mmCIF file of C-alpha atoms and ligand atoms in Angstrom:
data_model
loop_
_atom_site.group_PDB
_atom_site.id
_atom_site.type_symbol
_atom_site.label_atom_id
_atom_site.label_comp_id
_atom_site.label_asym_id
_atom_site.label_seq_id
_atom_site.Cartn_x
_atom_site.Cartn_y
_atom_site.Cartn_z
ATOM 1 C CA MET A 1 -159.039 12.095 -83.812
ATOM 2 C CA ALA A 2 -156.972 13.539 -80.864
ATOM 3 C CA PHE A 3 -157.794 11.963 -77.352
ATOM 4 C CA PRO A 4 -158.936 14.446 -74.971
ATOM 5 C CA GLN A 5 -155.911 16.204 -73.386
ATOM 6 C CA SER A 6 -155.261 16.115 -70.005
ATOM 7 C CA ARG A 7 -155.568 19.833 -68.766
ATOM 8 C CA PRO A 8 -154.183 20.183 -65.327
ATOM 9 C CA ARG A 9 -154.594 24.008 -65.513
ATOM 10 C CA ARG A 10 -158.422 23.469 -65.311
ATOM 11 C CA LEU A 11 -158.019 23.309 -61.433
ATOM 12 C CA ARG A 12 -155.772 26.136 -61.104
ATOM 13 C CA GLN A 13 -157.934 28.855 -62.373
ATOM 14 C CA SER A 14 -159.066 30.558 -59.204
ATOM 15 C CA PRO A 15 -157.890 30.974 -55.755
ATOM 16 C CA ALA A 16 -161.210 29.236 -54.727
ATOM 17 C CA LEU A 17 -160.526 26.345 -57.003
ATOM 18 C CA ARG A 18 -156.854 26.030 -55.903
ATOM 19 C CA GLU A 19 -158.138 25.939 -52.382
ATOM 20 C CA LEU A 20 -160.621 23.344 -52.966
ATOM 21 C CA VAL A 21 -158.013 20.873 -54.411
ATOM 22 C CA ALA A 22 -155.066 21.538 -52.010
ATOM 23 C CA GLU A 23 -153.787 18.206 -50.674
ATOM 24 C CA VAL A 24 -152.263 19.795 -47.473
ATOM 25 C CA ARG A 25 -153.263 22.924 -45.701
ATOM 26 C CA LEU A 26 -150.779 24.551 -43.232
ATOM 27 C CA GLY A 27 -152.404 25.807 -39.981
ATOM 28 C CA VAL A 28 -151.400 27.338 -36.926
ATOM 29 C CA SER A 29 -152.309 24.165 -35.186
ATOM 30 C CA ASP A 30 -149.457 22.416 -36.843
ATOM 31 C CA LEU A 31 -146.818 24.662 -35.193
ATOM 32 C CA VAL A 32 -144.560 24.639 -32.117
ATOM 33 C CA ALA A 33 -142.757 27.654 -31.113
ATOM 34 C CA PRO A 34 -139.157 27.262 -29.778
ATOM 35 C CA LEU A 35 -138.426 29.844 -27.092
ATOM 36 C CA PHE A 36 -135.247 30.762 -25.141
ATOM 37 C CA VAL A 37 -135.222 31.773 -21.560
ATOM 38 C CA ARG A 38 -132.083 33.189 -20.097
ATOM 39 C CA GLU A 39 -131.143 33.393 -16.412
ATOM 40 C CA GLY A 40 -129.887 36.611 -14.906
ATOM 41 C CA ILE A 41 -131.018 39.294 -17.435
ATOM 42 C CA SER A 42 -133.257 42.083 -16.850
ATOM 43 C CA SER A 43 -134.536 42.716 -20.172
ATOM 44 C CA PRO A 44 -134.881 40.615 -23.492
ATOM 45 C CA GLN A 45 -131.911 40.248 -25.451
ATOM 46 C CA PRO A 46 -131.866 39.966 -29.490
ATOM 47 C CA ILE A 47 -129.879 37.281 -31.069
ATOM 48 C CA SER A 48 -128.269 38.669 -33.826
ATOM 49 C CA SER A 49 -128.230 35.732 -36.134
ATOM 50 C CA LEU A 50 -131.789 34.777 -35.503
ATOM 51 C CA SER A 51 -133.545 38.077 -36.339
ATOM 52 C CA GLY A 52 -136.809 38.456 -34.419
ATOM 53 C CA VAL A 53 -136.114 35.870 -31.940
ATOM 54 C CA LEU A 54 -135.072 36.820 -28.278
ATOM 55 C CA GLN A 55 -133.558 35.555 -25.240
ATOM 56 C CA HIS A 56 -136.371 35.957 -22.750
ATOM 57 C CA THR A 57 -136.530 36.994 -19.302
ATOM 58 C CA ARG A 58 -139.009 35.135 -17.285
ATOM 59 C CA GLU A 59 -141.348 37.999 -17.397
ATOM 60 C CA SER A 60 -141.240 38.417 -21.076
ATOM 61 C CA LEU A 61 -141.442 34.789 -21.650
ATOM 62 C CA LYS A 62 -144.628 34.606 -19.926
ATOM 63 C CA GLU A 63 -145.806 37.498 -21.986
ATOM 64 C CA GLU A 64 -144.852 35.644 -25.141
ATOM 65 C CA VAL A 65 -146.567 32.347 -23.990
ATOM 66 C CA ARG A 66 -149.652 34.017 -23.323
ATOM 67 C CA ALA A 67 -149.651 35.750 -26.874
ATOM 68 C CA LEU A 68 -148.659 32.508 -28.615
ATOM 69 C CA ALA A 69 -152.043 30.832 -26.562
ATOM 70 C CA ASP A 70 -154.032 33.767 -27.600
ATOM 71 C CA LEU A 71 -153.114 33.216 -31.047
ATOM 72 C CA GLY A 72 -154.051 29.475 -30.982
ATOM 73 C CA VAL A 73 -150.296 28.118 -31.249
ATOM 74 C CA PRO A 74 -150.933 24.813 -29.508
ATOM 75 C CA ALA A 75 -147.501 24.194 -27.978
ATOM 76 C CA VAL A 76 -144.003 25.847 -27.104
ATOM 77 C CA ILE A 77 -140.664 24.258 -26.548
ATOM 78 C CA LEU A 78 -138.331 25.780 -24.088
ATOM 79 C CA PHE A 79 -134.431 26.137 -24.182
ATOM 80 C CA GLY A 80 -132.523 27.484 -21.299
ATOM 81 C CA VAL A 81 -129.505 29.765 -21.103
ATOM 82 C CA PRO A 82 -128.085 29.330 -17.547
ATOM 83 C CA ALA A 83 -125.909 32.021 -15.905
ATOM 84 C CA VAL A 84 -123.383 29.417 -14.948
ATOM 85 C CA LYS A 85 -122.512 26.314 -17.005
ATOM 86 C CA ASP A 86 -120.306 23.245 -15.620
ATOM 87 C CA GLU A 87 -118.904 19.978 -16.511
ATOM 88 C CA VAL A 88 -122.127 17.937 -16.070
ATOM 89 C CA GLY A 89 -124.640 20.583 -16.993
ATOM 90 C CA SER A 90 -126.297 20.856 -13.522
ATOM 91 C CA GLY A 91 -128.599 23.547 -14.704
ATOM 92 C CA ALA A 92 -130.366 21.067 -16.830
ATOM 93 C CA PHE A 93 -131.691 19.141 -13.626
ATOM 94 C CA ASP A 94 -131.671 21.551 -10.836
ATOM 95 C CA PRO A 95 -134.935 22.232 -9.790
ATOM 96 C CA ASN A 96 -133.997 25.842 -9.405
ATOM 97 C CA GLY A 97 -132.371 25.769 -13.115
ATOM 98 C CA ILE A 98 -133.738 28.423 -15.426
ATOM 99 C CA VAL A 99 -136.253 26.170 -17.271
ATOM 100 C CA GLN A 100 -137.550 24.325 -14.426
ATOM 101 C CA VAL A 101 -138.382 27.652 -12.834
ATOM 102 C CA ALA A 102 -139.877 29.152 -16.022
ATOM 103 C CA LEU A 103 -141.943 25.907 -16.427
ATOM 104 C CA GLY A 104 -143.361 26.019 -13.091
ATOM 105 C CA GLU A 105 -144.245 29.795 -13.682
ATOM 106 C CA LEU A 106 -145.878 29.138 -17.155
ATOM 107 C CA ARG A 107 -147.844 26.256 -15.784
ATOM 108 C CA GLU A 108 -149.282 28.243 -12.974
ATOM 109 C CA GLU A 109 -150.205 31.136 -15.344
ATOM 110 C CA LEU A 110 -151.541 28.988 -18.178
ATOM 111 C CA GLY A 111 -152.462 25.632 -17.023
ATOM 112 C CA ASN A 112 -153.292 23.471 -19.916
ATOM 113 C CA ARG A 113 -154.145 26.284 -22.339
ATOM 114 C CA ILE A 114 -150.889 25.585 -24.121
ATOM 115 C CA VAL A 115 -148.811 22.513 -24.269
ATOM 116 C CA LEU A 116 -145.448 23.075 -22.539
ATOM 117 C CA MET A 117 -142.571 21.161 -23.879
ATOM 118 C CA ALA A 118 -138.949 21.010 -22.616
ATOM 119 C CA ASP A 119 -135.969 20.306 -24.650
ATOM 120 C CA LEU A 120 -134.139 17.741 -22.926
ATOM 121 C CA CYS A 121 -130.375 18.002 -23.471
ATOM 122 C CA VAL A 122 -127.263 19.450 -21.563
ATOM 123 C CA ASP A 123 -125.526 21.295 -24.125
ATOM 124 C CA GLU A 124 -126.804 24.750 -23.018
ATOM 125 C CA TYR A 125 -125.771 23.904 -19.409
ATOM 126 C CA THR A 126 -122.194 22.191 -19.726
ATOM 127 C CA SER A 127 -118.963 24.404 -19.888
ATOM 128 C CA HIS A 128 -117.664 22.267 -22.848
ATOM 129 C CA GLY A 129 -120.939 22.459 -25.024
ATOM 130 C CA HIS A 130 -121.435 18.928 -25.602
ATOM 131 C CA CYS A 131 -124.788 17.116 -25.188
ATOM 132 C CA GLY A 132 -123.370 14.802 -22.584
ATOM 133 C CA VAL A 133 -120.854 14.445 -19.843
ATOM 134 C CA LEU A 134 -117.101 13.436 -21.116
ATOM 135 C CA ASN A 135 -115.064 10.528 -20.072
ATOM 136 C CA ALA A 136 -111.565 10.740 -19.322
ATOM 137 C CA LYS A 137 -110.489 10.510 -23.065
ATOM 138 C CA GLY A 138 -112.910 13.622 -23.496
ATOM 139 C CA ASP A 139 -115.565 11.672 -25.480
ATOM 140 C CA VAL A 140 -119.144 11.817 -24.675
ATOM 141 C CA ASP A 141 -119.887 9.015 -22.226
ATOM 142 C CA ASN A 142 -123.310 7.674 -23.407
ATOM 143 C CA ASP A 143 -124.404 5.739 -20.214
ATOM 144 C CA ALA A 144 -123.175 8.365 -17.858
ATOM 145 C CA THR A 145 -125.031 10.969 -19.579
ATOM 146 C CA LEU A 146 -128.519 8.891 -19.635
ATOM 147 C CA GLU A 147 -128.322 9.270 -15.842
ATOM 148 C CA ILE A 148 -128.256 12.963 -16.247
ATOM 149 C CA TYR A 149 -131.100 12.932 -18.896
ATOM 150 C CA CYS A 150 -133.050 10.930 -16.330
ATOM 151 C CA LYS A 151 -132.645 13.572 -13.603
ATOM 152 C CA ALA A 152 -133.491 16.365 -16.076
ATOM 153 C CA ALA A 153 -136.721 14.486 -17.283
ATOM 154 C CA LEU A 154 -137.689 14.345 -13.536
ATOM 155 C CA ALA A 155 -136.929 17.870 -12.823
ATOM 156 C CA GLN A 156 -138.742 18.996 -16.136
ATOM 157 C CA ALA A 157 -141.986 16.800 -15.405
ATOM 158 C CA GLN A 158 -141.971 17.969 -11.666
ATOM 159 C CA ALA A 159 -141.681 21.640 -12.895
ATOM 160 C CA GLY A 160 -144.864 21.250 -15.313
ATOM 161 C CA ALA A 161 -143.598 20.017 -18.769
ATOM 162 C CA GLN A 162 -146.266 17.974 -20.375
ATOM 163 C CA VAL A 163 -143.721 16.825 -22.906
ATOM 164 C CA VAL A 164 -140.054 16.192 -22.697
ATOM 165 C CA ALA A 165 -138.037 16.354 -25.745
ATOM 166 C CA PRO A 166 -134.625 14.523 -25.572
ATOM 167 C CA SER A 167 -132.392 16.021 -28.189
ATOM 168 C CA GLY A 168 -129.155 14.532 -27.346
ATOM 169 C CA MET A 169 -128.801 11.454 -29.533
ATOM 170 C CA MET A 170 -127.489 9.168 -26.912
ATOM 171 C CA ASP A 171 -128.326 5.427 -27.352
ATOM 172 C CA GLY A 172 -130.972 4.345 -25.344
ATOM 173 C CA GLN A 173 -132.291 7.827 -23.928
ATOM 174 C CA VAL A 174 -136.013 7.121 -24.683
ATOM 175 C CA GLY A 175 -136.003 4.024 -22.642
ATOM 176 C CA ALA A 176 -134.019 5.321 -19.760
ATOM 177 C CA ILE A 177 -136.042 8.475 -19.584
ATOM 178 C CA ARG A 178 -139.638 6.651 -19.947
ATOM 179 C CA ALA A 179 -138.247 4.268 -17.119
ATOM 180 C CA ALA A 180 -137.346 7.041 -14.959
ATOM 181 C CA LEU A 181 -140.668 8.896 -15.587
ATOM 182 C CA ASP A 182 -142.691 6.032 -14.966
ATOM 183 C CA GLY A 183 -140.739 4.923 -11.807
ATOM 184 C CA ALA A 184 -141.447 8.355 -10.390
ATOM 185 C CA GLY A 185 -145.054 8.249 -11.293
ATOM 186 C CA PHE A 186 -144.975 10.706 -14.249
ATOM 187 C CA LEU A 187 -146.803 8.198 -16.444
ATOM 188 C CA ASP A 188 -148.577 10.884 -18.404
ATOM 189 C CA THR A 189 -145.438 12.824 -19.114
ATOM 190 C CA ALA A 190 -144.965 12.321 -23.010
ATOM 191 C CA ILE A 191 -141.594 11.837 -24.902
ATOM 192 C CA MET A 192 -141.046 13.633 -28.162
ATOM 193 C CA ALA A 193 -137.841 12.075 -29.277
ATOM 194 C CA TYR A 194 -135.400 13.855 -31.558
ATOM 195 C CA SER A 195 -135.034 10.653 -33.414
ATOM 196 C CA ALA A 196 -133.267 11.372 -36.455
ATOM 197 C CA LYS A 197 -131.319 14.268 -35.744
ATOM 198 C CA TYR A 198 -128.347 14.983 -38.209
ATOM 199 C CA ALA A 199 -124.952 16.553 -37.482
ATOM 200 C CA SER A 200 -125.908 19.641 -39.472
ATOM 201 C CA GLY A 201 -124.370 22.701 -40.343
ATOM 202 C CA LEU A 202 -127.697 24.481 -39.824
ATOM 203 C CA TYR A 203 -127.657 24.911 -36.116
ATOM 204 C CA GLY A 204 -125.278 27.772 -35.920
ATOM 205 C CA PRO A 205 -127.805 30.608 -34.784
ATOM 206 C CA PHE A 206 -129.223 28.387 -32.256
ATOM 207 C CA ARG A 207 -125.806 28.047 -30.734
ATOM 208 C CA ASP A 208 -125.626 31.820 -30.628
ATOM 209 C CA ALA A 209 -129.049 31.875 -28.976
ATOM 210 C CA VAL A 210 -127.938 29.520 -26.348
ATOM 211 C CA ASP A 211 -124.343 30.726 -26.002
ATOM 212 C CA VAL A 212 -122.763 27.237 -26.834
ATOM 213 C CA GLN A 213 -119.488 26.808 -28.370
ATOM 214 C CA ILE A 214 -118.281 23.270 -28.542
ATOM 215 C CA ALA A 215 -114.830 22.683 -27.010
ATOM 216 C CA GLY A 216 -111.736 22.685 -29.068
ATOM 217 C CA GLY A 217 -113.691 23.705 -32.188
ATOM 218 C CA GLY A 218 -115.528 20.194 -31.910
ATOM 219 C CA ASN A 219 -118.576 18.912 -33.626
ATOM 220 C CA ARG A 220 -121.255 16.357 -32.723
ATOM 221 C CA LYS A 221 -120.476 13.836 -35.200
ATOM 222 C CA GLY A 222 -119.842 11.295 -32.807
ATOM 223 C CA TYR A 223 -123.486 11.208 -31.684
ATOM 224 C CA GLN A 224 -125.605 12.894 -34.210
ATOM 225 C CA GLN A 225 -126.437 11.268 -37.627
ATOM 226 C CA ASP A 226 -124.133 11.493 -40.637
ATOM 227 C CA TRP A 227 -126.262 13.431 -43.261
ATOM 228 C CA ARG A 228 -125.332 10.872 -45.904
ATOM 229 C CA ASN A 229 -127.693 8.072 -44.265
ATOM 230 C CA ALA A 230 -131.246 7.822 -44.668
ATOM 231 C CA ARG A 231 -131.905 4.240 -43.614
ATOM 232 C CA GLU A 232 -130.088 4.803 -40.434
ATOM 233 C CA ALA A 233 -132.880 7.087 -39.608
ATOM 234 C CA LEU A 234 -135.524 4.572 -39.729
ATOM 235 C CA ARG A 235 -133.550 2.417 -37.350
ATOM 236 C CA GLU A 236 -133.273 5.358 -34.940
ATOM 237 C CA VAL A 237 -137.099 6.048 -35.299
ATOM 238 C CA ALA A 238 -138.025 2.247 -34.733
ATOM 239 C CA ALA A 239 -135.826 2.012 -31.648
ATOM 240 C CA ASP A 240 -137.345 5.192 -30.124
ATOM 241 C CA ILE A 241 -140.799 4.032 -30.699
ATOM 242 C CA GLU A 242 -139.844 0.564 -29.395
ATOM 243 C CA GLN A 243 -138.500 2.276 -26.255
ATOM 244 C CA GLY A 244 -141.621 4.278 -25.563
ATOM 245 C CA ALA A 245 -141.462 7.691 -27.923
ATOM 246 C CA ASP A 246 -144.981 9.144 -28.066
ATOM 247 C CA ILE A 247 -143.859 11.497 -31.078
ATOM 248 C CA VAL A 248 -140.644 11.194 -33.286
ATOM 249 C CA MET A 249 -138.863 14.006 -34.798
ATOM 250 C CA VAL A 250 -136.686 14.439 -37.803
ATOM 251 C CA LYS A 251 -134.361 17.335 -37.925
ATOM 252 C CA PRO A 252 -133.518 19.642 -39.717
ATOM 253 C CA ALA A 253 -136.374 19.758 -42.234
ATOM 254 C CA MET A 254 -135.717 21.100 -45.672
ATOM 255 C CA SER A 255 -132.572 18.843 -46.483
ATOM 256 C CA TYR A 256 -134.378 15.824 -44.943
ATOM 257 C CA LEU A 257 -137.866 15.749 -46.616
ATOM 258 C CA ASP A 258 -137.021 12.538 -47.829
ATOM 259 C CA VAL A 259 -136.440 11.211 -44.362
ATOM 260 C CA ILE A 260 -139.631 12.992 -43.170
ATOM 261 C CA ALA A 261 -141.431 11.208 -45.990
ATOM 262 C CA SER A 262 -140.146 7.715 -45.157
ATOM 263 C CA VAL A 263 -140.536 8.052 -41.454
ATOM 264 C CA SER A 264 -144.009 9.032 -41.834
ATOM 265 C CA GLU A 265 -144.949 6.281 -44.172
ATOM 266 C CA ARG A 266 -143.836 3.714 -41.672
ATOM 267 C CA VAL A 267 -144.801 4.770 -38.214
ATOM 268 C CA ASP A 268 -148.193 5.224 -36.491
ATOM 269 C CA VAL A 269 -147.248 7.789 -34.021
ATOM 270 C CA PRO A 270 -147.105 11.607 -34.675
ATOM 271 C CA VAL A 271 -144.068 12.729 -36.727
ATOM 272 C CA ALA A 272 -142.505 16.127 -35.928
ATOM 273 C CA ALA A 273 -139.981 17.918 -37.995
ATOM 274 C CA TYR A 274 -137.747 20.839 -36.795
ATOM 275 C CA HIS A 275 -137.233 23.752 -39.283
ATOM 276 C CA VAL A 276 -134.125 24.881 -37.503
ATOM 277 C CA SER A 277 -132.390 28.000 -36.815
ATOM 278 C CA GLY A 278 -130.163 27.980 -39.824
ATOM 279 C CA GLU A 279 -133.031 27.245 -42.140
ATOM 280 C CA TYR A 280 -134.980 30.255 -40.588
ATOM 281 C CA ALA A 281 -131.871 32.534 -40.713
ATOM 282 C CA MET A 282 -131.223 31.778 -44.578
ATOM 283 C CA ILE A 283 -134.881 32.968 -45.114
ATOM 284 C CA LYS A 284 -134.333 36.046 -43.160
ATOM 285 C CA ALA A 285 -130.996 36.999 -44.719
ATOM 286 C CA ALA A 286 -131.877 36.407 -48.269
ATOM 287 C CA ALA A 287 -135.303 38.252 -47.822
ATOM 288 C CA ALA A 288 -133.400 41.109 -46.021
ATOM 289 C CA ASN A 289 -131.271 41.649 -49.275
ATOM 290 C CA GLY A 290 -134.354 41.725 -51.349
ATOM 291 C CA TRP A 291 -133.274 38.346 -52.880
ATOM 292 C CA ILE A 292 -136.273 36.283 -52.147
ATOM 293 C CA ASP A 293 -139.751 37.250 -50.838
ATOM 294 C CA HIS A 294 -139.885 36.348 -47.138
ATOM 295 C CA ASP A 295 -143.583 35.494 -46.799
ATOM 296 C CA THR A 296 -143.761 33.380 -49.848
ATOM 297 C CA VAL A 297 -140.617 31.455 -49.052
ATOM 298 C CA ALA A 298 -141.398 30.770 -45.346
ATOM 299 C CA VAL A 299 -145.007 29.489 -46.058
ATOM 300 C CA GLU A 300 -143.588 27.415 -49.122
ATOM 301 C CA GLN A 301 -140.967 25.750 -46.909
ATOM 302 C CA LEU A 302 -143.122 25.020 -44.060
ATOM 303 C CA THR A 303 -145.936 23.790 -46.225
ATOM 304 C CA ALA A 304 -143.263 21.466 -47.947
ATOM 305 C CA VAL A 305 -142.391 20.050 -44.505
ATOM 306 C CA LYS A 306 -146.131 19.088 -43.843
ATOM 307 C CA ARG A 307 -146.656 17.767 -47.457
ATOM 308 C CA ALA A 308 -143.706 15.461 -46.890
ATOM 309 C CA GLY A 309 -145.547 13.986 -43.924
ATOM 310 C CA ALA A 310 -144.860 15.954 -40.784
ATOM 311 C CA ASP A 311 -147.865 16.291 -38.453
ATOM 312 C CA ILE A 312 -146.018 18.861 -36.138
ATOM 313 C CA ILE A 313 -143.594 21.696 -37.188
ATOM 314 C CA LEU A 314 -141.150 23.346 -34.906
ATOM 315 C CA THR A 315 -140.578 26.800 -36.204
ATOM 316 C CA TYR A 316 -139.293 30.169 -35.298
ATOM 317 C CA PHE A 317 -141.783 31.430 -37.799
ATOM 318 C CA ALA A 318 -144.705 30.198 -35.462
ATOM 319 C CA ARG A 319 -145.791 33.676 -33.924
ATOM 320 C CA TRP A 320 -145.243 35.302 -37.375
ATOM 321 C CA PHE A 321 -147.481 32.742 -39.031
ATOM 322 C CA ALA A 322 -150.340 32.859 -36.546
ATOM 323 C CA GLU A 323 -150.285 36.721 -36.712
ATOM 324 C CA THR A 324 -150.132 37.142 -40.465
ATOM 325 C CA GLN A 325 -151.092 33.986 -42.312
ATOM 326 C CA GLN A 326 -154.240 32.824 -40.812
HETATM 327 C C1 PBG B 1 -129.791 20.641 -28.578
HETATM 328 C C2 PBG B 1 -130.159 21.173 -29.563
HETATM 329 C C3 PBG B 1 -129.762 21.942 -30.755
HETATM 330 C C4 PBG B 1 -130.878 22.152 -31.339
HETATM 331 C C5 PBG B 1 -132.110 21.982 -30.770
HETATM 332 N N1 PBG B 1 -131.606 21.152 -29.576
HETATM 333 C C6 PBG B 1 -128.398 22.134 -31.016
HETATM 334 C C7 PBG B 1 -127.497 21.190 -31.364
HETATM 335 O O1 PBG B 1 -127.658 20.034 -31.508
HETATM 336 O O2 PBG B 1 -126.350 21.654 -31.659
HETATM 337 C C8 PBG B 1 -130.858 23.253 -32.594
HETATM 338 C C9 PBG B 1 -132.020 23.695 -33.128
HETATM 339 C C10 PBG B 1 -131.906 24.870 -33.996
HETATM 340 O O3 PBG B 1 -130.819 25.026 -34.797
HETATM 341 O O4 PBG B 1 -132.849 25.558 -34.266
HETATM 342 N N2 PBG B 1 -129.951 20.732 -27.229
#
């Protein structure tokens, strides 16, 4: 006599049954919307490689953040595009820098209705496009850069950021920023560390969005992680937690689901993953050609990131998801 066969399809028979047994559910409360605000423009500018995403004016940014808050998106992360760039990225720490001004306005307008996060880096603000200051040899100087990051953290916290998110992959950045924040009384400003950030080819559209070209056709392989390494990510994450990171991040997302999974198994802080500009742009481009179904693939990918173990997903799909997929 045959044994009763396992019949996994029993639980796939109807939408209600599938809903009942779903292991993860993607919801709007998992999402963080990355937003760009540009100094010195009078109307929002489209970004051709990032369809549907805008470089905002301060005014249009306010409208966007208000709309996201109304839709239940719990957080935004701001990136600035300054009118003028310089060698050290002064716009990142100037109290009158575009992100600081925008943070102040959003805080005043929205209070605590939505979490205001600020990306903490200088690449948008440096003339050479690197994430730090350069030494005489033209290399990124780790420790000189930490001083600038500390100034930027204070400026962002002062302006109203509840979370600062160092993304430059300098060694010791989380500890330095924590000490600077604590020293100035910003004990409650949280740090979301871009802990395992890979030197990915998927940041191209983002660099269009913030007008960054890395000098001399350069790259960030001297400070961002080599994509061949997964164990190294665990060391980076452990170091960041030891230095005081409140949230750790893996970036990009889809090519690093293994890293997200092993990080989330090991740590007891929230894990974020960044579904980056190139990941978004690939879906938009293939869907525009009629090659894949936009909505299905977008939800499939974001759900996969959550299934891998991310508690928080940064995604350019946040507003679309909140408007159409609830
Ligand atoms: C650095 C930073 C980058 C992104 C977020 N923060 C770019 C880089 O490292 O070159 C990329 C995000 C994306 O591609 O969506 N400030």
